[in-house]
PDB file of C-alpha atoms and ligand atoms in Angstrom:
ATOM      1  CA  MET A   1     109.021 129.581  87.891  1.00 46.00           C
ATOM      2  CA  THR A   2     111.045 129.451  84.736  1.00 47.00           C
ATOM      3  CA  ARG A   3     109.461 128.029  81.680  1.00 54.00           C
ATOM      4  CA  ALA A   4     110.243 124.557  80.930  1.00 72.00           C
ATOM      5  CA  ASP A   5     108.598 121.800  78.933  1.00 87.00           C
ATOM      6  CA  ILE A   6     107.487 118.214  79.522  1.00 94.00           C
ATOM      7  CA  PRO A   7     109.507 115.961  77.336  1.00 94.00           C
ATOM      8  CA  VAL A   8     107.832 114.653  74.261  1.00 94.00           C
ATOM      9  CA  ARG A   9     108.393 111.069  75.358  1.00 95.00           C
ATOM     10  CA  ILE A  10     106.017 111.484  78.309  1.00 97.00           C
ATOM     11  CA  ARG A  11     102.608 110.001  77.335  1.00 97.00           C
ATOM     12  CA  ASN A  12     101.244 109.129  80.769  1.00 98.00           C
ATOM     13  CA  PHE A  13     100.862 110.672  84.154  1.00 98.00           C
ATOM     14  CA  VAL A  14     100.494 109.238  87.689  1.00 98.00           C
ATOM     15  CA  PHE A  15      98.793 111.887  89.827  1.00 98.00           C
ATOM     16  CA  ASP A  16      98.890 112.040  93.636  1.00 97.00           C
ATOM     17  CA  ILE A  17      95.510 113.222  94.950  1.00 96.00           C
ATOM     18  CA  ASP A  18      95.828 115.143  98.126  1.00 93.00           C
ATOM     19  CA  GLY A  19      97.612 118.441  97.694  1.00 95.00           C
ATOM     20  CA  CYS A  20      97.887 117.865  93.980  1.00 97.00           C
ATOM     21  CA  LEU A  21      94.444 117.338  92.556  1.00 97.00           C
ATOM     22  CA  ALA A  22      92.512 118.406  95.638  1.00 96.00           C
ATOM     23  CA  VAL A  23      93.109 120.328  98.893  1.00 93.00           C
ATOM     24  CA  ASP A  24      90.804 119.922 101.922  1.00 86.00           C
ATOM     25  CA  GLY A  25      88.195 118.156 100.003  1.00 88.00           C
ATOM     26  CA  GLU A  26      88.073 120.813  97.246  1.00 94.00           C
ATOM     27  CA  PRO A  27      89.370 120.234  93.722  1.00 96.00           C
ATOM     28  CA  ILE A  28      92.323 122.483  92.566  1.00 97.00           C
ATOM     29  CA  PRO A  29      90.892 125.155  90.192  1.00 97.00           C
ATOM     30  CA  GLY A  30      91.463 124.125  86.577  1.00 97.00           C
ATOM     31  CA  ALA A  31      92.600 120.485  87.431  1.00 98.00           C
ATOM     32  CA  PHE A  32      89.611 118.749  85.920  1.00 97.00           C
ATOM     33  CA  GLU A  33      89.903 120.793  82.764  1.00 98.00           C
ATOM     34  CA  ALA A  34      93.579 120.071  82.580  1.00 98.00           C
ATOM     35  CA  LEU A  35      92.949 116.330  82.888  1.00 98.00           C
ATOM     36  CA  ALA A  36      90.053 116.421  80.443  1.00 98.00           C
ATOM     37  CA  GLU A  37      92.461 118.062  77.939  1.00 97.00           C
ATOM     38  CA  LEU A  38      95.002 115.405  78.578  1.00 97.00           C
ATOM     39  CA  ARG A  39      92.395 112.753  77.834  1.00 96.00           C
ATOM     40  CA  ASP A  40      91.348 114.496  74.629  1.00 96.00           C
ATOM     41  CA  ARG A  41      94.929 114.813  73.465  1.00 96.00           C
ATOM     42  CA  GLY A  42      95.456 110.975  73.992  1.00 96.00           C
ATOM     43  CA  TYR A  43      97.487 111.028  77.212  1.00 97.00           C
ATOM     44  CA  GLY A  44      96.898 108.379  79.917  1.00 97.00           C
ATOM     45  CA  PHE A  45      96.664 108.894  83.577  1.00 98.00           C
ATOM     46  CA  VAL A  46      95.955 107.188  86.869  1.00 98.00           C
ATOM     47  CA  PHE A  47      95.577 108.499  90.406  1.00 98.00           C
ATOM     48  CA  LEU A  48      97.865 106.964  93.117  1.00 97.00           C
ATOM     49  CA  THR A  49      97.150 107.475  96.727  1.00 96.00           C
ATOM     50  CA  ASN A  50      98.931 106.262  99.782  1.00 95.00           C
ATOM     51  CA  ASP A  51      95.699 105.585 101.584  1.00 95.00           C
ATOM     52  CA  SER A  52      95.248 101.870 102.603  1.00 96.00           C
ATOM     53  CA  TYR A  53      91.822 102.098 104.237  1.00 96.00           C
ATOM     54  CA  LEU A  54      89.198 102.532 101.467  1.00 96.00           C
ATOM     55  CA  SER A  55      88.681 100.286  98.601  1.00 95.00           C
ATOM     56  CA  THR A  56      89.727 101.347  95.065  1.00 94.00           C
ATOM     57  CA  ALA A  57      85.958 101.472  94.258  1.00 94.00           C
ATOM     58  CA  ALA A  58      85.403 103.851  97.141  1.00 96.00           C
ATOM     59  CA  TRP A  59      88.153 106.001  96.032  1.00 96.00           C
ATOM     60  CA  ARG A  60      86.857 106.157  92.488  1.00 95.00           C
ATOM     61  CA  LYS A  61      83.599 107.426  94.022  1.00 95.00           C
ATOM     62  CA  LYS A  62      85.576 110.056  96.007  1.00 96.00           C
ATOM     63  CA  ALA A  63      87.348 111.183  92.869  1.00 97.00           C
ATOM     64  CA  VAL A  64      84.043 111.446  90.986  1.00 96.00           C
ATOM     65  CA  ALA A  65      82.605 113.430  93.859  1.00 96.00           C
ATOM     66  CA  LEU A  66      85.517 115.873  93.715  1.00 95.00           C
ATOM     67  CA  GLY A  67      84.593 116.455  90.038  1.00 95.00           C
ATOM     68  CA  PHE A  68      87.045 113.937  88.328  1.00 97.00           C
ATOM     69  CA  ASP A  69      84.288 112.158  86.638  1.00 95.00           C
ATOM     70  CA  PHE A  70      86.234 110.317  83.890  1.00 96.00           C
ATOM     71  CA  PRO A  71      84.994 107.025  82.590  1.00 90.00           C
ATOM     72  CA  ASP A  72      87.267 104.080  83.445  1.00 91.00           C
ATOM     73  CA  LEU A  73      89.270 106.377  85.862  1.00 95.00           C
ATOM     74  CA  GLU A  74      91.755 104.204  87.642  1.00 95.00           C
ATOM     75  CA  VAL A  75      92.624 105.048  91.327  1.00 97.00           C
ATOM     76  CA  ILE A  76      95.470 102.935  92.690  1.00 97.00           C
ATOM     77  CA  THR A  77      95.925 102.800  96.464  1.00 97.00           C
ATOM     78  CA  ALA A  78      98.795 101.684  98.610  1.00 97.00           C
ATOM     79  CA  GLY A  79      96.426  99.111 100.241  1.00 97.00           C
ATOM     80  CA  GLN A  80      95.797  97.598  96.792  1.00 96.00           C
ATOM     81  CA  ILE A  81      99.601  97.385  96.106  1.00 96.00           C
ATOM     82  CA  LEU A  82     100.066  95.824  99.423  1.00 97.00           C
ATOM     83  CA  ILE A  83      97.563  93.041  98.695  1.00 97.00           C
ATOM     84  CA  GLN A  84      98.795  92.663  95.134  1.00 94.00           C
ATOM     85  CA  LEU A  85     102.429  92.181  96.459  1.00 95.00           C
ATOM     86  CA  ALA A  86     101.301  89.672  99.019  1.00 97.00           C
ATOM     87  CA  ALA A  87      99.384  87.696  96.389  1.00 96.00           C
ATOM     88  CA  ASP A  88     102.394  87.692  94.002  1.00 94.00           C
ATOM     89  CA  ARG A  89     104.905  86.689  96.707  1.00 96.00           C
ATOM     90  CA  TYR A  90     102.671  84.336  98.740  1.00 98.00           C
ATOM     91  CA  PRO A  91     100.146  82.931  96.371  1.00 98.00           C
ATOM     92  CA  GLY A  92      97.235  81.311  98.267  1.00 98.00           C
ATOM     93  CA  GLY A  93      99.204  82.170 101.512  1.00 98.00           C
ATOM     94  CA  LYS A  94      97.946  82.604 105.058  1.00 98.00           C
ATOM     95  CA  VAL A  95      97.941  86.340 106.041  1.00 98.00           C
ATOM     96  CA  LEU A  96      97.687  88.134 109.335  1.00 98.00           C
ATOM     97  CA  LEU A  97      96.272  91.455 108.090  1.00 98.00           C
ATOM     98  CA  PHE A  98      95.881  94.518 110.279  1.00 98.00           C
ATOM     99  CA  GLY A  99      93.617  96.609 108.031  1.00 98.00           C
ATOM    100  CA  SER A 100      90.048  97.538 107.015  1.00 98.00           C
ATOM    101  CA  ASP A 101      87.241  95.130 105.896  1.00 97.00           C
ATOM    102  CA  ALA A 102      87.603  96.613 102.396  1.00 97.00           C
ATOM    103  CA  LEU A 103      91.246  95.470 102.360  1.00 97.00           C
ATOM    104  CA  ALA A 104      90.345  92.044 103.741  1.00 98.00           C
ATOM    105  CA  ALA A 105      87.817  91.588 100.984  1.00 97.00           C
ATOM    106  CA  GLU A 106      90.500  92.504  98.318  1.00 96.00           C
ATOM    107  CA  ALA A 107      92.939  90.106  99.941  1.00 98.00           C
ATOM    108  CA  GLU A 108      90.202  87.249  99.687  1.00 98.00           C
ATOM    109  CA  ASN A 109      89.605  88.250  96.006  1.00 97.00           C
ATOM    110  CA  LEU A 110      93.163  87.509  95.273  1.00 97.00           C
ATOM    111  CA  GLY A 111      93.111  84.163  96.961  1.00 98.00           C
ATOM    112  CA  LEU A 112      94.839  84.969 100.177  1.00 98.00           C
ATOM    113  CA  LYS A 113      93.607  83.250 103.350  1.00 98.00           C
ATOM    114  CA  LEU A 114      92.951  85.601 106.323  1.00 98.00           C
ATOM    115  CA  LEU A 115      93.890  84.313 109.740  1.00 98.00           C
ATOM    116  CA  PRO A 116      92.088  85.294 112.986  1.00 97.00           C
ATOM    117  CA  THR A 117      94.409  86.964 115.380  1.00 96.00           C
ATOM    118  CA  GLU A 118      94.512  83.970 117.710  1.00 96.00           C
ATOM    119  CA  ARG A 119      96.079  81.977 114.821  1.00 97.00           C
ATOM    120  CA  GLY A 120      98.431  84.826 113.684  1.00 95.00           C
ATOM    121  CA  HIS A 121     101.486  82.768 114.525  1.00 94.00           C
ATOM    122  CA  GLU A 122     100.659  80.490 111.516  1.00 96.00           C
ATOM    123  CA  ALA A 123     100.951  83.424 109.031  1.00 98.00           C
ATOM    124  CA  ASP A 124     103.117  83.253 105.962  1.00 98.00           C
ATOM    125  CA  VAL A 125     103.057  87.089 105.883  1.00 98.00           C
ATOM    126  CA  VAL A 126     102.024  89.932 108.214  1.00 98.00           C
ATOM    127  CA  LEU A 127     100.355  92.856 106.402  1.00 98.00           C
ATOM    128  CA  VAL A 128     100.011  96.181 107.877  1.00 98.00           C
ATOM    129  CA  ALA A 129      97.660  98.913 106.673  1.00 98.00           C
ATOM    130  CA  ARG A 130      95.801 101.575 108.225  1.00 97.00           C
ATOM    131  CA  SER A 131      94.111  99.943 111.305  1.00 96.00           C
ATOM    132  CA  PRO A 132      92.523 102.327 113.842  1.00 95.00           C
ATOM    133  CA  SER A 133      91.508  99.337 116.062  1.00 96.00           C
ATOM    134  CA  PHE A 134      95.110  97.988 116.306  1.00 97.00           C
ATOM    135  CA  ASP A 135      95.788  97.006 119.910  1.00 97.00           C
ATOM    136  CA  TYR A 136      98.154  95.161 122.206  1.00 97.00           C
ATOM    137  CA  LYS A 137      96.643  91.724 121.310  1.00 97.00           C
ATOM    138  CA  ASP A 138      97.283  92.506 117.617  1.00 97.00           C
ATOM    139  CA  MET A 139     100.864  93.529 118.235  1.00 97.00           C
ATOM    140  CA  THR A 140     101.475  90.393 120.090  1.00 97.00           C
ATOM    141  CA  ALA A 141     100.075  88.256 117.371  1.00 97.00           C
ATOM    142  CA  GLY A 142     102.253  90.135 114.872  1.00 98.00           C
ATOM    143  CA  LEU A 143     105.320  89.705 117.009  1.00 98.00           C
ATOM    144  CA  ARG A 144     104.849  86.068 117.172  1.00 97.00           C
ATOM    145  CA  ALA A 145     104.200  85.666 113.490  1.00 98.00           C
ATOM    146  CA  LEU A 146     107.381  87.635 112.700  1.00 98.00           C
ATOM    147  CA  ARG A 147     109.501  85.773 115.199  1.00 97.00           C
ATOM    148  CA  ALA A 148     108.330  82.592 113.583  1.00 97.00           C
ATOM    149  CA  GLY A 149     109.635  83.929 110.217  1.00 98.00           C
ATOM    150  CA  ALA A 150     106.553  85.311 108.471  1.00 98.00           C
ATOM    151  CA  GLY A 151     107.127  87.853 105.717  1.00 98.00           C
ATOM    152  CA  PHE A 152     106.462  91.578 106.653  1.00 98.00           C
ATOM    153  CA  ILE A 153     104.907  94.146 104.267  1.00 98.00           C
ATOM    154  CA  THR A 154     103.369  97.497 105.236  1.00 98.00           C
ATOM    155  CA  SER A 155     101.399  99.938 103.077  1.00 98.00           C
ATOM    156  CA  SER A 156     103.207 102.985 104.353  1.00 96.00           C
ATOM    157  CA  MET A 157     105.684 104.306 106.956  1.00 94.00           C
ATOM    158  CA  ALA A 158     103.732 107.475 107.639  1.00 93.00           C
ATOM    159  CA  ARG A 159     104.476 108.648 111.171  1.00 93.00           C
ATOM    160  CA  ALA A 160     101.189 110.402 111.524  1.00 92.00           C
ATOM    161  CA  ILE A 161      98.314 111.482 109.349  1.00 89.00           C
ATOM    162  CA  PRO A 162      95.960 114.448 109.780  1.00 83.00           C
ATOM    163  CA  SER A 163      92.353 114.015 110.860  1.00 85.00           C
ATOM    164  CA  LYS A 164      89.777 116.612 111.709  1.00 84.00           C
ATOM    165  CA  ASP A 165      90.538 116.474 115.453  1.00 91.00           C
ATOM    166  CA  GLY A 166      94.209 116.569 114.894  1.00 92.00           C
ATOM    167  CA  PRO A 167      96.990 113.975 113.948  1.00 93.00           C
ATOM    168  CA  VAL A 168      96.445 110.329 114.500  1.00 93.00           C
ATOM    169  CA  PRO A 169      99.127 107.649 114.282  1.00 95.00           C
ATOM    170  CA  GLY A 170     100.074 106.673 110.840  1.00 94.00           C
ATOM    171  CA  THR A 171     100.623 103.141 109.471  1.00 97.00           C
ATOM    172  CA  GLY A 172     104.332 103.579 110.107  1.00 96.00           C
ATOM    173  CA  ALA A 173     103.737 103.886 113.782  1.00 97.00           C
ATOM    174  CA  THR A 174     101.857 100.475 113.897  1.00 97.00           C
ATOM    175  CA  THR A 175     104.485  98.898 111.679  1.00 98.00           C
ATOM    176  CA  ASN A 176     107.302 100.108 113.869  1.00 97.00           C
ATOM    177  CA  ALA A 177     105.671  98.880 117.073  1.00 97.00           C
ATOM    178  CA  MET A 178     106.039  95.300 115.587  1.00 98.00           C
ATOM    179  CA  ALA A 179     109.328  96.006 113.977  1.00 98.00           C
ATOM    180  CA  PHE A 180     110.794  97.138 117.201  1.00 98.00           C
ATOM    181  CA  ALA A 181     109.398  94.176 119.157  1.00 98.00           C
ATOM    182  CA  SER A 182     110.511  91.586 116.648  1.00 98.00           C
ATOM    183  CA  ARG A 183     113.819  93.207 115.323  1.00 98.00           C
ATOM    184  CA  ARG A 184     112.298  92.767 111.787  1.00 98.00           C
ATOM    185  CA  ARG A 185     112.049  95.281 109.088  1.00 98.00           C
ATOM    186  CA  ALA A 186     108.906  95.618 106.840  1.00 98.00           C
ATOM    187  CA  VAL A 187     108.978  95.909 103.065  1.00 97.00           C
ATOM    188  CA  ILE A 188     107.183  99.131 102.086  1.00 97.00           C
ATOM    189  CA  ALA A 189     104.453  98.695  99.441  1.00 97.00           C
ATOM    190  CA  GLY A 190     103.309 102.388  99.158  1.00 97.00           C
ATOM    191  CA  LYS A 191     105.068 105.639  98.124  1.00 96.00           C
ATOM    192  CA  PRO A 192     108.000 106.246  98.258  1.00 95.00           C
ATOM    193  CA  SER A 193     109.211 102.829  97.580  1.00 96.00           C
ATOM    194  CA  ALA A 194     110.437 101.432  94.113  1.00 96.00           C
ATOM    195  CA  LEU A 195     107.825  98.677  94.662  1.00 95.00           C
ATOM    196  CA  ALA A 196     104.970 101.265  94.749  1.00 96.00           C
ATOM    197  CA  ALA A 197     106.211 102.878  91.516  1.00 97.00           C
ATOM    198  CA  ARG A 198     106.683  99.508  89.685  1.00 96.00           C
ATOM    199  CA  THR A 199     103.378  98.019  90.914  1.00 93.00           C
ATOM    200  CA  CYS A 200     101.577 101.201  89.962  1.00 94.00           C
ATOM    201  CA  LEU A 201     103.059 101.232  86.540  1.00 96.00           C
ATOM    202  CA  GLN A 202     102.182  97.433  86.193  1.00 93.00           C
ATOM    203  CA  ILE A 203      98.574  97.955  87.207  1.00 92.00           C
ATOM    204  CA  ALA A 204      98.164 100.977  84.992  1.00 95.00           C
ATOM    205  CA  GLY A 205     100.055  99.352  81.963  1.00 96.00           C
ATOM    206  CA  PHE A 206     102.447 102.306  81.729  1.00 97.00           C
ATOM    207  CA  ASP A 207     106.135 102.222  80.757  1.00 97.00           C
ATOM    208  CA  ARG A 208     108.198 104.167  83.218  1.00 96.00           C
ATOM    209  CA  ARG A 209     110.131 105.896  80.314  1.00 97.00           C
ATOM    210  CA  HIS A 210     106.998 107.470  79.106  1.00 97.00           C
ATOM    211  CA  THR A 211     105.514 108.330  82.491  1.00 98.00           C
ATOM    212  CA  ALA A 212     105.573 111.400  84.688  1.00 98.00           C
ATOM    213  CA  PHE A 213     104.777 111.249  88.383  1.00 98.00           C
ATOM    214  CA  VAL A 214     103.087 114.424  89.716  1.00 98.00           C
ATOM    215  CA  GLY A 215     102.685 115.314  93.323  1.00 97.00           C
ATOM    216  CA  ASP A 216     103.078 117.973  96.117  1.00 96.00           C
ATOM    217  CA  ASP A 217     105.231 115.910  98.451  1.00 95.00           C
ATOM    218  CA  VAL A 218     109.026 115.711  97.715  1.00 95.00           C
ATOM    219  CA  GLU A 219     109.696 112.868 100.058  1.00 93.00           C
ATOM    220  CA  LEU A 220     106.776 110.736  98.781  1.00 94.00           C
ATOM    221  CA  ASP A 221     105.892 111.666  95.097  1.00 96.00           C
ATOM    222  CA  ILE A 222     109.216 112.932  93.784  1.00 97.00           C
ATOM    223  CA  ALA A 223     111.078 110.143  95.688  1.00 96.00           C
ATOM    224  CA  THR A 224     108.755 107.587  94.195  1.00 96.00           C
ATOM    225  CA  ALA A 225     109.527 108.839  90.648  1.00 97.00           C
ATOM    226  CA  LYS A 226     113.281 108.806  91.316  1.00 96.00           C
ATOM    227  CA  ARG A 227     113.294 105.224  92.450  1.00 95.00           C
ATOM    228  CA  VAL A 228     112.369 104.094  88.943  1.00 95.00           C
ATOM    229  CA  GLN A 229     114.149 107.032  87.069  1.00 94.00           C
ATOM    230  CA  GLY A 230     110.701 108.335  86.217  1.00 95.00           C
ATOM    231  CA  PHE A 231     110.079 111.927  85.154  1.00 97.00           C
ATOM    232  CA  SER A 232     108.988 113.907  88.277  1.00 98.00           C
ATOM    233  CA  ILE A 233     106.806 117.080  88.514  1.00 98.00           C
ATOM    234  CA  LEU A 234     106.420 118.872  91.765  1.00 98.00           C
ATOM    235  CA  VAL A 235     103.252 120.990  92.229  1.00 97.00           C
ATOM    236  CA  LEU A 236     103.193 123.911  94.810  1.00 97.00           C
ATOM    237  CA  THR A 237      99.544 123.498  95.723  1.00 96.00           C
ATOM    238  CA  GLY A 238     100.214 121.208  98.775  1.00 94.00           C
ATOM    239  CA  SER A 239     102.916 120.547 101.288  1.00 92.00           C
ATOM    240  CA  THR A 240     105.875 122.091  99.469  1.00 94.00           C
ATOM    241  CA  ALA A 241     106.359 125.820  99.186  1.00 94.00           C
ATOM    242  CA  VAL A 242     108.619 127.333  96.493  1.00 94.00           C
ATOM    243  CA  GLU A 243     111.191 128.369  99.226  1.00 94.00           C
ATOM    244  CA  ASP A 244     111.606 124.650 100.120  1.00 94.00           C
ATOM    245  CA  VAL A 245     112.651 123.782  96.589  1.00 94.00           C
ATOM    246  CA  MET A 246     115.868 125.862  96.837  1.00 92.00           C
ATOM    247  CA  THR A 247     117.125 123.740  99.701  1.00 94.00           C
ATOM    248  CA  LEU A 248     116.313 120.298  98.309  1.00 94.00           C
ATOM    249  CA  LYS A 249     119.013 117.683  98.155  1.00 94.00           C
ATOM    250  CA  PRO A 250     119.959 116.977  94.523  1.00 91.00           C
ATOM    251  CA  ARG A 251     118.673 113.393  94.843  1.00 92.00           C
ATOM    252  CA  LEU A 252     115.171 114.800  95.572  1.00 95.00           C
ATOM    253  CA  MET A 253     115.198 117.736  93.019  1.00 96.00           C
ATOM    254  CA  PRO A 254     112.138 117.322  90.728  1.00 97.00           C
ATOM    255  CA  ASP A 255     112.651 117.469  86.985  1.00 96.00           C
ATOM    256  CA  LEU A 256     110.073 120.160  86.794  1.00 96.00           C
ATOM    257  CA  VAL A 257     108.354 122.507  89.304  1.00 96.00           C
ATOM    258  CA  ILE A 258     105.026 124.046  88.466  1.00 96.00           C
ATOM    259  CA  ASP A 259     102.495 126.089  90.434  1.00 97.00           C
ATOM    260  CA  SER A 260      99.462 123.678  89.765  1.00 97.00           C
ATOM    261  CA  VAL A 261      98.409 120.768  87.775  1.00 98.00           C
ATOM    262  CA  ALA A 262      96.276 123.112  85.764  1.00 98.00           C
ATOM    263  CA  ASN A 263      99.457 124.276  84.014  1.00 97.00           C
ATOM    264  CA  ILE A 264     100.236 120.873  82.587  1.00 97.00           C
ATOM    265  CA  PRO A 265      98.591 121.048  79.148  1.00 96.00           C
ATOM    266  CA  ARG A 266     100.492 124.285  78.394  1.00 95.00           C
ATOM    267  CA  LEU A 267     103.830 122.498  78.990  1.00 95.00           C
ATOM    268  CA  LEU A 268     103.221 119.745  76.519  1.00 93.00           C
ATOM    269  CA  LEU A 269     104.946 120.046  73.205  1.00 79.00           C
ATOM    270  CA  ALA A 270     103.194 117.265  71.413  1.00 63.00           C
TER     271      ALA A 270
HETATM  272 MG1   MG B   1      99.951 114.690  98.335  1.00 78.38          MG
END
C-alpha cells in the first residue's frame, strides 16, 4: 500500500471488532499496543459492533478477554442503538421486541414497556434484533402490529451470520419476513445506516469531523463512515482483500487502506 497519513483533524476512532481488532476469537497482532499508544497520545476510541444479542457489559468483558483491557472502554452495539432509538422516538412506548433477555433489560432500563407476544398488536413500535427463537407466532404478532401502524426498527439487515456449525439466518432475514408480510420497511439502527453512525457518535461524544471509522467490511464499516462524511479506514485483516479494493465503486472507496490496525500510530502526524 502507498504511504498516506491520517489527517491531523482526526482525534477519535470508531473500531469495528470482528475482522478488525480480532479474527476467530484471537486479537490481531499489535492491535492492543496500537490502541494503548493512541490512548497515551490522547486519542479517543470506542468499539462498534453490529451484534444485537449480548449486552454492552458482556461485550466489554469479551473485549477485555481478547486483551483490550482498557479502563472505561466503551463498546457500542447495534442492539444498544436500536433500544436508544426506540426510547428517543417512542418515550415510554409499548414495544414488541424480538431479541435477547439482555436487550429486553436495556429496553426496560430506558423506560420502554415490553409487550407479551399475545398483546403485540398494541405495540407503538416493533423492534427486531437477533432472536434465535423467532417463530411463526412471533411473525404473526409482528405482522399485526405493523398492519396496525406500529413503527418498525431493526438492528441490522444481515442476511446470514457465521456460527461454528455453519451460517444461521441474520436479523435481516427475520426482519424481511415481517416486512414482506406487512409491506412495511424497517428503519435500520445498526451499520451501515446513518443512524448507526450518528447514534454511535452521540453515545461516544465524538464529533464526526474529528472521527475516523475503522473496519474490514466495505459495505458495513466504510459505508457507515460515508453516510456521515466521516473519515474511513479499511483494514485488510478481515473480509476484504487487497484485490477487492481495486474494483470498489467510488462511493465505497475508503479514504485510507491499511494492512492492519497495528499500523495506525505510524500514520498519525500529531
Ligand atoms: Mg468486521
